[in-house]
CSV table of C-alpha atoms in Angstrom, one decimal:
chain,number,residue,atom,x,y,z
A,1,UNK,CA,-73.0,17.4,-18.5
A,2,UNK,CA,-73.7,14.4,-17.0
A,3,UNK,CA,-70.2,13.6,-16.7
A,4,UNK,CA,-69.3,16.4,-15.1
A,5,UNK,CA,-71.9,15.8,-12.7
A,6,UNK,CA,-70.3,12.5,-11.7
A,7,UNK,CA,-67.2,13.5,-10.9
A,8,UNK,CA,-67.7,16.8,-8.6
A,9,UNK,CA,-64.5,16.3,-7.0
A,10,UNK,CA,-62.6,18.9,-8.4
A,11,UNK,CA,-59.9,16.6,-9.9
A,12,UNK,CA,-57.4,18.3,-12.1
A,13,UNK,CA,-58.3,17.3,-15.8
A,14,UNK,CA,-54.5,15.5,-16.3
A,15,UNK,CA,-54.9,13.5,-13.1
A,16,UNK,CA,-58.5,12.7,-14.4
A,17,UNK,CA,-57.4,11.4,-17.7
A,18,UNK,CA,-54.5,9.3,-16.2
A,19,UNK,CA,-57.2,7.6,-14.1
A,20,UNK,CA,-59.2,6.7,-16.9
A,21,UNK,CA,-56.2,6.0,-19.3
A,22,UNK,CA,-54.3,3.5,-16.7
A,23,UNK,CA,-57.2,1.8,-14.6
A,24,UNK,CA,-55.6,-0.1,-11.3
A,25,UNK,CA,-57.2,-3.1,-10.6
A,26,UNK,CA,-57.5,-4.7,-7.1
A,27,UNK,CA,-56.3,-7.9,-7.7
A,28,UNK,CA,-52.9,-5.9,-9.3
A,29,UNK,CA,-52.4,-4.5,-6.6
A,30,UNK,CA,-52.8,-8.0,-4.4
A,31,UNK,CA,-51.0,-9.9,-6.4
A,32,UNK,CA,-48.0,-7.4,-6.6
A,33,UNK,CA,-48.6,-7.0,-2.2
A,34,UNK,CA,-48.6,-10.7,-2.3
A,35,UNK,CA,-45.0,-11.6,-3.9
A,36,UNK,CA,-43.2,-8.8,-1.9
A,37,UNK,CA,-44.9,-10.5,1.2
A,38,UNK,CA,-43.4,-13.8,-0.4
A,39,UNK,CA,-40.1,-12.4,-1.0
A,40,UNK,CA,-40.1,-11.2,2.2
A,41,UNK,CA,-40.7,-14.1,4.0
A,42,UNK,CA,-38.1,-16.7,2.2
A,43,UNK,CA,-35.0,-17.4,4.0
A,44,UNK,CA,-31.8,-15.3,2.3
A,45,UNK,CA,-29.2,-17.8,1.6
A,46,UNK,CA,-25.6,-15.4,0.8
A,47,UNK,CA,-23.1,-16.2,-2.0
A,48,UNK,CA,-20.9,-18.6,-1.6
A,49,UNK,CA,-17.4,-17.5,-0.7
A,50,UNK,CA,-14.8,-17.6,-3.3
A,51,UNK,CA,-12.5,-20.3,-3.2
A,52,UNK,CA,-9.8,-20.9,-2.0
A,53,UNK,CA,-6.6,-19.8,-3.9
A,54,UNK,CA,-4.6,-22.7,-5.7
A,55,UNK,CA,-1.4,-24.2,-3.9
A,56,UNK,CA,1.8,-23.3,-5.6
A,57,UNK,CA,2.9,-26.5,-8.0
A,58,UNK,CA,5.0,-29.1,-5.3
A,59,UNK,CA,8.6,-29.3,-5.1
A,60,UNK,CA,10.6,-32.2,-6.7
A,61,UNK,CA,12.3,-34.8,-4.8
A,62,UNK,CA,15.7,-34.6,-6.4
A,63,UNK,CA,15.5,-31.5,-8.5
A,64,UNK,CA,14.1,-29.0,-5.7
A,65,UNK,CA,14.7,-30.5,-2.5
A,66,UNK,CA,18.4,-32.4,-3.5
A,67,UNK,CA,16.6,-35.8,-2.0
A,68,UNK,CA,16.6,-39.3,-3.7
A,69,UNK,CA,13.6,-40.9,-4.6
A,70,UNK,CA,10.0,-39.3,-5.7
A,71,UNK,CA,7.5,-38.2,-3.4
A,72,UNK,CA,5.2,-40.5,-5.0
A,73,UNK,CA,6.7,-42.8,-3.6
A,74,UNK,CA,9.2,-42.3,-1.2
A,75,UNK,CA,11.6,-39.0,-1.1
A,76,UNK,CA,14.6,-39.0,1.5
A,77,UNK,CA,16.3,-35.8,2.3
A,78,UNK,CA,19.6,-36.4,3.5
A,79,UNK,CA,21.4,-32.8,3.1
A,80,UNK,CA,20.5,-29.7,4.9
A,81,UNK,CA,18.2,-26.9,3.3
A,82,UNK,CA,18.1,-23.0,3.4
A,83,UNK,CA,14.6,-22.1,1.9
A,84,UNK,CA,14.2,-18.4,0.6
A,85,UNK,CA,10.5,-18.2,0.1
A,86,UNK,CA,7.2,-19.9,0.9
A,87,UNK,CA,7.1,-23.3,0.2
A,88,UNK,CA,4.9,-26.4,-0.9
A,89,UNK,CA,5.4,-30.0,-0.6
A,90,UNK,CA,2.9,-32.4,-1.8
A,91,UNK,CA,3.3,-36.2,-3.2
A,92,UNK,CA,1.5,-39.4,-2.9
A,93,UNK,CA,3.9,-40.9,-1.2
A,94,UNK,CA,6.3,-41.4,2.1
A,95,UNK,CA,8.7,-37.8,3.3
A,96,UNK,CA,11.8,-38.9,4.8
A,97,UNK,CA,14.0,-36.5,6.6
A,98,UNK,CA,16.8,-38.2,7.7
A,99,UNK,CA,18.8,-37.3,10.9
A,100,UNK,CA,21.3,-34.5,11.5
A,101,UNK,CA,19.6,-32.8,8.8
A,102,UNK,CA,18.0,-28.9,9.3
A,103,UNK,CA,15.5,-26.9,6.9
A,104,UNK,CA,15.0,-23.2,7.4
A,105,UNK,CA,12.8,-20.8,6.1
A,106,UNK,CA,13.7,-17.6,8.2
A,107,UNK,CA,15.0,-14.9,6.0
A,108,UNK,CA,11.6,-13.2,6.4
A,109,UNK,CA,8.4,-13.1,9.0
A,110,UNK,CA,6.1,-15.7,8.3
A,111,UNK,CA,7.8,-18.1,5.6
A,112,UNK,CA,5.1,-20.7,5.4
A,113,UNK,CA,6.3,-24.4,4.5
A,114,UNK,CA,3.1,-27.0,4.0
A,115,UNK,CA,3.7,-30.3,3.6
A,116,UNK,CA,1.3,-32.6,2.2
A,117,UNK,CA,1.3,-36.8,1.6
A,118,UNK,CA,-0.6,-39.2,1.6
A,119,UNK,CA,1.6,-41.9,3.0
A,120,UNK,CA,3.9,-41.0,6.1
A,121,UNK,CA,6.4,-38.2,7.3
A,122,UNK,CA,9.7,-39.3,9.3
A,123,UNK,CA,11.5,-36.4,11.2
A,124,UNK,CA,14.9,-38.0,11.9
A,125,UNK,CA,16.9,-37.4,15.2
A,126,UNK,CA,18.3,-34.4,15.6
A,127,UNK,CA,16.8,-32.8,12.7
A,128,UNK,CA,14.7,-29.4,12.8
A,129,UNK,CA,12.2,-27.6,10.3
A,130,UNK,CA,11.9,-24.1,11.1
A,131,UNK,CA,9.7,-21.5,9.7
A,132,UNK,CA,6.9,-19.0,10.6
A,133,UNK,CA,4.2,-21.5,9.3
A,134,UNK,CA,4.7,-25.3,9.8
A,135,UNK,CA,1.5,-27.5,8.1
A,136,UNK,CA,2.1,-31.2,7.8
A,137,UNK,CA,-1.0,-33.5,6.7
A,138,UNK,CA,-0.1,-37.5,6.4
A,139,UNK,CA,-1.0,-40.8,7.1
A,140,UNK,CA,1.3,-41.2,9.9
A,141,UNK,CA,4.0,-39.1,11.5
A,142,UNK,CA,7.2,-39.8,13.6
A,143,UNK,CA,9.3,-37.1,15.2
A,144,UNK,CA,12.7,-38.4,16.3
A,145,UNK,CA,14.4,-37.7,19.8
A,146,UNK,CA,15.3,-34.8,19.8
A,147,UNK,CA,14.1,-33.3,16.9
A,148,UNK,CA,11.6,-30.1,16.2
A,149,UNK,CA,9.7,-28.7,14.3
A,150,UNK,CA,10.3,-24.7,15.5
A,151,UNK,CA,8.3,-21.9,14.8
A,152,UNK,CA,10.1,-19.8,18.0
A,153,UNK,CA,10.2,-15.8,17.3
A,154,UNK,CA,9.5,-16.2,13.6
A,155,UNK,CA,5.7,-15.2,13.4
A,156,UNK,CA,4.5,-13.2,10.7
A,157,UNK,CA,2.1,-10.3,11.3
A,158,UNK,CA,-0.4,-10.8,13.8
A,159,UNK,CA,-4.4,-10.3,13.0
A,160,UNK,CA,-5.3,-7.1,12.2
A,161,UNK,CA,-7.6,-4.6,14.7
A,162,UNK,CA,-5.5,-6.3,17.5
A,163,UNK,CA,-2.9,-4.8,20.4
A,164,UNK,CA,-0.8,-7.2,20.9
A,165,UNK,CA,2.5,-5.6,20.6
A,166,UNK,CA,2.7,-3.3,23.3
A,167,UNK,CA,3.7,0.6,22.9
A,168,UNK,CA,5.7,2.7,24.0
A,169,UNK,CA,9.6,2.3,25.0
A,170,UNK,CA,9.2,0.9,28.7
A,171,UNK,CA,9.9,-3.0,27.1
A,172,UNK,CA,7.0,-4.5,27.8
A,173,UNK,CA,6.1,-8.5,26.4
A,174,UNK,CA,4.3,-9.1,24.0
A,175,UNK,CA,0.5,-10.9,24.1
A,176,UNK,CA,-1.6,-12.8,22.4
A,177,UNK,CA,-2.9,-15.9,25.4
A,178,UNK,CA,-2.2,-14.1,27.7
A,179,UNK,CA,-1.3,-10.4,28.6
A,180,UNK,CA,2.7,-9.6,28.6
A,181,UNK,CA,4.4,-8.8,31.4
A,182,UNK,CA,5.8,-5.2,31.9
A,183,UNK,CA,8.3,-3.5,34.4
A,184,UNK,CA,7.4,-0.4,36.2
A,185,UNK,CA,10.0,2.7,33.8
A,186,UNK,CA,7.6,5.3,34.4
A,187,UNK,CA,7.8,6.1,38.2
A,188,UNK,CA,4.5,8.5,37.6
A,189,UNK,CA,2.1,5.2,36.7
A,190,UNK,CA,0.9,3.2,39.5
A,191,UNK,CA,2.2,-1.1,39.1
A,192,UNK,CA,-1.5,-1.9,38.5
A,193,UNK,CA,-1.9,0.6,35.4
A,194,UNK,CA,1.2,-0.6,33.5
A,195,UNK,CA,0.4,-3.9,31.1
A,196,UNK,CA,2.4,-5.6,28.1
A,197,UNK,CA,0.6,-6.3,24.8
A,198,UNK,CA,-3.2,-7.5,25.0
A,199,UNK,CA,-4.6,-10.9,24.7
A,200,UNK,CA,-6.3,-11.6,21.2
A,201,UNK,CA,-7.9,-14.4,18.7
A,202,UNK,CA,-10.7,-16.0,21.8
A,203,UNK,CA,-13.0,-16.8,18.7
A,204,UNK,CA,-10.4,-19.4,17.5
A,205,UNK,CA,-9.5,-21.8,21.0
A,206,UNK,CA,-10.4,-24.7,19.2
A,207,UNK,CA,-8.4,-24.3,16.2
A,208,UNK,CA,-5.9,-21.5,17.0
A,209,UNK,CA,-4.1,-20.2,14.0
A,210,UNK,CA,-2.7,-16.5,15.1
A,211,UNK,CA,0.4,-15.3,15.1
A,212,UNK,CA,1.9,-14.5,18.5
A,213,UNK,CA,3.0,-10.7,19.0
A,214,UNK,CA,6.5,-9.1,18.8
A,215,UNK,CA,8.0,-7.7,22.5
A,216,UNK,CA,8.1,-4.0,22.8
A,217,UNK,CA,11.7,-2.0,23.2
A,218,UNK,CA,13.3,-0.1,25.5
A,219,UNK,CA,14.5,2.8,22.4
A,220,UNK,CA,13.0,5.0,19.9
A,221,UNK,CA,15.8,4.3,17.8
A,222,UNK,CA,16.0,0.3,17.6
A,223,UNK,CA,13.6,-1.9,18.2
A,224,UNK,CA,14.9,-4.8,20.8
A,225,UNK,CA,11.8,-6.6,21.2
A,226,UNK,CA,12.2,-10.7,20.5
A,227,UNK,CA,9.7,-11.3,17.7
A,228,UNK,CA,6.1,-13.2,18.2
A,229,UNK,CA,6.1,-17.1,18.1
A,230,UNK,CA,5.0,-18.8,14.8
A,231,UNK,CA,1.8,-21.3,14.1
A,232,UNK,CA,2.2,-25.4,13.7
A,233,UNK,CA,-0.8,-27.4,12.1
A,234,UNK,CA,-0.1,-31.4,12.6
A,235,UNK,CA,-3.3,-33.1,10.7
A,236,UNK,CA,-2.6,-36.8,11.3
A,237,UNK,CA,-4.7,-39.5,9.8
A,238,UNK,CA,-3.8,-42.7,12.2
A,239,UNK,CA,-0.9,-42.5,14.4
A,240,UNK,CA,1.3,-39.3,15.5
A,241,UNK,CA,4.5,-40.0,17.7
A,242,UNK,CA,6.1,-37.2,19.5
A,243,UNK,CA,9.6,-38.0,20.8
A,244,UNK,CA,10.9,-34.3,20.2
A,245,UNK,CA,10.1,-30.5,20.2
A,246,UNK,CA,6.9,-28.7,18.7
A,247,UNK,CA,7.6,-25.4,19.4
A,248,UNK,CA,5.4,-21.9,18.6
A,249,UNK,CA,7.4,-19.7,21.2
A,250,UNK,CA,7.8,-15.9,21.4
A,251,UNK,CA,11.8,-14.7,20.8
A,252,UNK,CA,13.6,-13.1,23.4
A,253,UNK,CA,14.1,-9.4,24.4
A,254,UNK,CA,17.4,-9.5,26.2
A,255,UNK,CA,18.1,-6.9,28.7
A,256,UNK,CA,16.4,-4.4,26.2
A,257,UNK,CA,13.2,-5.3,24.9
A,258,UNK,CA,10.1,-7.5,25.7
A,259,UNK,CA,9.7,-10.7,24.9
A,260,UNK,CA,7.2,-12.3,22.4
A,261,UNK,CA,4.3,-13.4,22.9
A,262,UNK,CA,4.1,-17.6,21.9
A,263,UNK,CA,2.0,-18.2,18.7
A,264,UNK,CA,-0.4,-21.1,17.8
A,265,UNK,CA,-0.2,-24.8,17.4
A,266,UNK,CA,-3.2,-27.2,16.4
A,267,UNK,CA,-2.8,-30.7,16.3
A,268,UNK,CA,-5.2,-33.6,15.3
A,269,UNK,CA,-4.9,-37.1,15.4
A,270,UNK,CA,-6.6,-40.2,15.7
A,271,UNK,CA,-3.6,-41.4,18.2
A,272,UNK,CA,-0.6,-40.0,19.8
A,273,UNK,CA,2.4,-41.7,21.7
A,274,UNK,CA,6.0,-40.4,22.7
A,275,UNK,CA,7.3,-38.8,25.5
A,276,UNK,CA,8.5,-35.5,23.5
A,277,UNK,CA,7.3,-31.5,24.4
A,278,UNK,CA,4.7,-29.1,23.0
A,279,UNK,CA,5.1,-25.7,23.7
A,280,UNK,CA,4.0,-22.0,23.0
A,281,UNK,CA,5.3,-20.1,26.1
A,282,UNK,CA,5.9,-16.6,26.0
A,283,UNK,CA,9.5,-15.2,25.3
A,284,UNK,CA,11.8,-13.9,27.8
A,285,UNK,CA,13.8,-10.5,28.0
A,286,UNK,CA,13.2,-7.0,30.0
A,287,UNK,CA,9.5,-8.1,30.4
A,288,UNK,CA,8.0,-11.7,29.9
A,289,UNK,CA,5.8,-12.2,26.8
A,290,UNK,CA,2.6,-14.0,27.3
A,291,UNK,CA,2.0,-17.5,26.5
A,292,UNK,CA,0.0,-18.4,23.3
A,293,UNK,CA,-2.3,-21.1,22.3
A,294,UNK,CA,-2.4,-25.0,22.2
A,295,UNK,CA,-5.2,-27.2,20.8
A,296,UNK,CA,-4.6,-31.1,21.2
A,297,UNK,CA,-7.6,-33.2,19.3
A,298,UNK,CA,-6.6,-36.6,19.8
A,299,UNK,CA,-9.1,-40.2,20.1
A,300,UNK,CA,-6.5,-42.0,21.9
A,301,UNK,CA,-3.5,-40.7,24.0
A,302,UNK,CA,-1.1,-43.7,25.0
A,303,UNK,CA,1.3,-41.1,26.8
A,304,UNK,CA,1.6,-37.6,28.1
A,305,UNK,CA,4.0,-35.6,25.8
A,306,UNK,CA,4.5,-32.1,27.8
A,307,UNK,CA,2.3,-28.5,27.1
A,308,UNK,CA,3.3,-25.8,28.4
A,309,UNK,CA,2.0,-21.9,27.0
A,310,UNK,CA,2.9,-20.1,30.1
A,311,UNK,CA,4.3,-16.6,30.0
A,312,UNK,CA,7.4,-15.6,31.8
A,313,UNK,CA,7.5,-13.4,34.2
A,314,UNK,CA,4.0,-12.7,34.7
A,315,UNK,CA,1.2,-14.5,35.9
A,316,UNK,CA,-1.1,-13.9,32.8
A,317,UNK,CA,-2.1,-17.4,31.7
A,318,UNK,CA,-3.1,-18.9,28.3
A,319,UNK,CA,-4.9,-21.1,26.8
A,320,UNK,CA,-4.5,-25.5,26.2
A,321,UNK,CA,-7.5,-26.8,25.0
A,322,UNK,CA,-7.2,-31.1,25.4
């Protein structure tokens, strides 16, 4: 009876003989208290991100790109070259592309051709690489006069979540920079309420790598707008001369659709000569697209090669970043 006496609580006999069967101490319960408090309190590092994917395996000199030589050591290109789908170029060597001679990647939005040597790319007068993508990573570089590397109206699809290409059917221009331009269709909207595509990608000034923005239309049934400009990445080790075109501009609309909006170009050097042009200006057609964006990282600048992202036809500025 003297237990019973003890515990005059009223507890129910199963709670009871839990309590006496499974005794909680207080320094279990501290020392559990204690590493959550210490858990708690450490700094939460996340998982690394996956890598990145492998490139594709590298063209040959003479087998793939119909040059002479090895890009191991040096691989000339002296014939024209109509590239069907994305491409990779990569050799320990020099890349010559001789002059007169034009490579092409445009039978589809966004063809991406990457170049990668270690010793030095030549582009010889008059000779043009066009794609949507343009990467080139070397030693040093020369462009010839009047020779580009062109990325106009050939842009691939811009970022996602963004409003770029404008709606509708009144032919407004594309943005991305800047805002595109628009002309007043709709005599019920006041000047001030109609606007071309939206600006887009601030988080990335110093290292822009967005598409530009196709041009809206001016019919349901075809779409007239010029297409967005493209992206160019020049990663120079020592010395990059500029005597011709690096262009990332939006297409033309015509008389019936918007232009593009002018894509991205990001180049870094340690030095930079040559009197050529760098440009990611907006397209031009029924309205102006906006102008995109141009990054220029270089130590040493011996001359003033021209940059220009302006839109046309409207007064909607972008972005160089020097």
């Amino acid at each position: 009876m003297a237990f019973s006496s003890r515990f005059s609580c009223n507890l129910h006999p199963i709670v009871l003989l839990l309590i006496l069967l499974f005794p909680i101490s207080a320094a279990s319960l501290d020392s559990d208290f204690d590493s959550d408090l210490l858990l708690f309190h450490q700094d939460y590092t996340p998982p690394a991100p996956p890598p990145p994917p492998p490139h594709p395996p590298s063209l040959s000199c003479d087998g793939d790109l119909g040059g002479v030589g090895s890009l191991d050591t040096t691989c000339k290109i002296a014939s024209s070259l109509n590239l069907s789908k994305n491409v990779y170029i990569a050799g320990k060597g020099n890349f010559v592309i001789l002059s007169n001679v034009n490579i092409s990647c445009s039978s589809f939005p966004g063809c991406e051709i990457m170049i990668n040597i270690t010793g030095n790319f030549s582009l010889g007068e008059n000779s043009t690489i066009a794609s949507g993508t343009i990467e080139l990573f070397a030693d040093n570089a020369i462009f010839g006069n009047n020779s580009a590397v062109n990325t106009t109206g050939l842009a691939g699809s811009p970022p996602p979540r963004t409003s770029g290409t404008p709606q509708g059917v009144d032919g407004a221009g594309g943005g991305h920079g800047g805002r595109g331009a628009a002309c007043l269709t709709d005599t019920s909207k006041l000047p001030e309420d109609v606007w071309g595509g939206d600006a887009y990608a601030w988080s990335s000034l110093l290292k822009p790598w967005s598409y530009g923005s196709k041009g809206g239309t001016t019919s349901r049934e075809i779409d007239y707008g010029g297409g967005g400009g493209g992206r160019v990445m020049l990663v120079i080790l020592r010395l990059l001369e500029v005597n011709g075109r690096v262009l990332a501009e939006g297409g033309d609309g015509g008389t019936k659709g918007g232009g593009g909006s002018g894509g991205s170009i990001y180049i870094k050097a340690y030095k930079m000569i040559g009197t050529g042009s760098i440009s990611a200006c907006g397209g031009n057609g029924f309205a102006g697209g906006g102008g995109g964006r141009v990054s220029v990282d270089i130590f040493s600048r011996h001359d003033k090669p021209e940059i220009s992202v302006n839109g046309k036809t409207t007064d909607m500025s972008s972005n160089v970043v020097l």
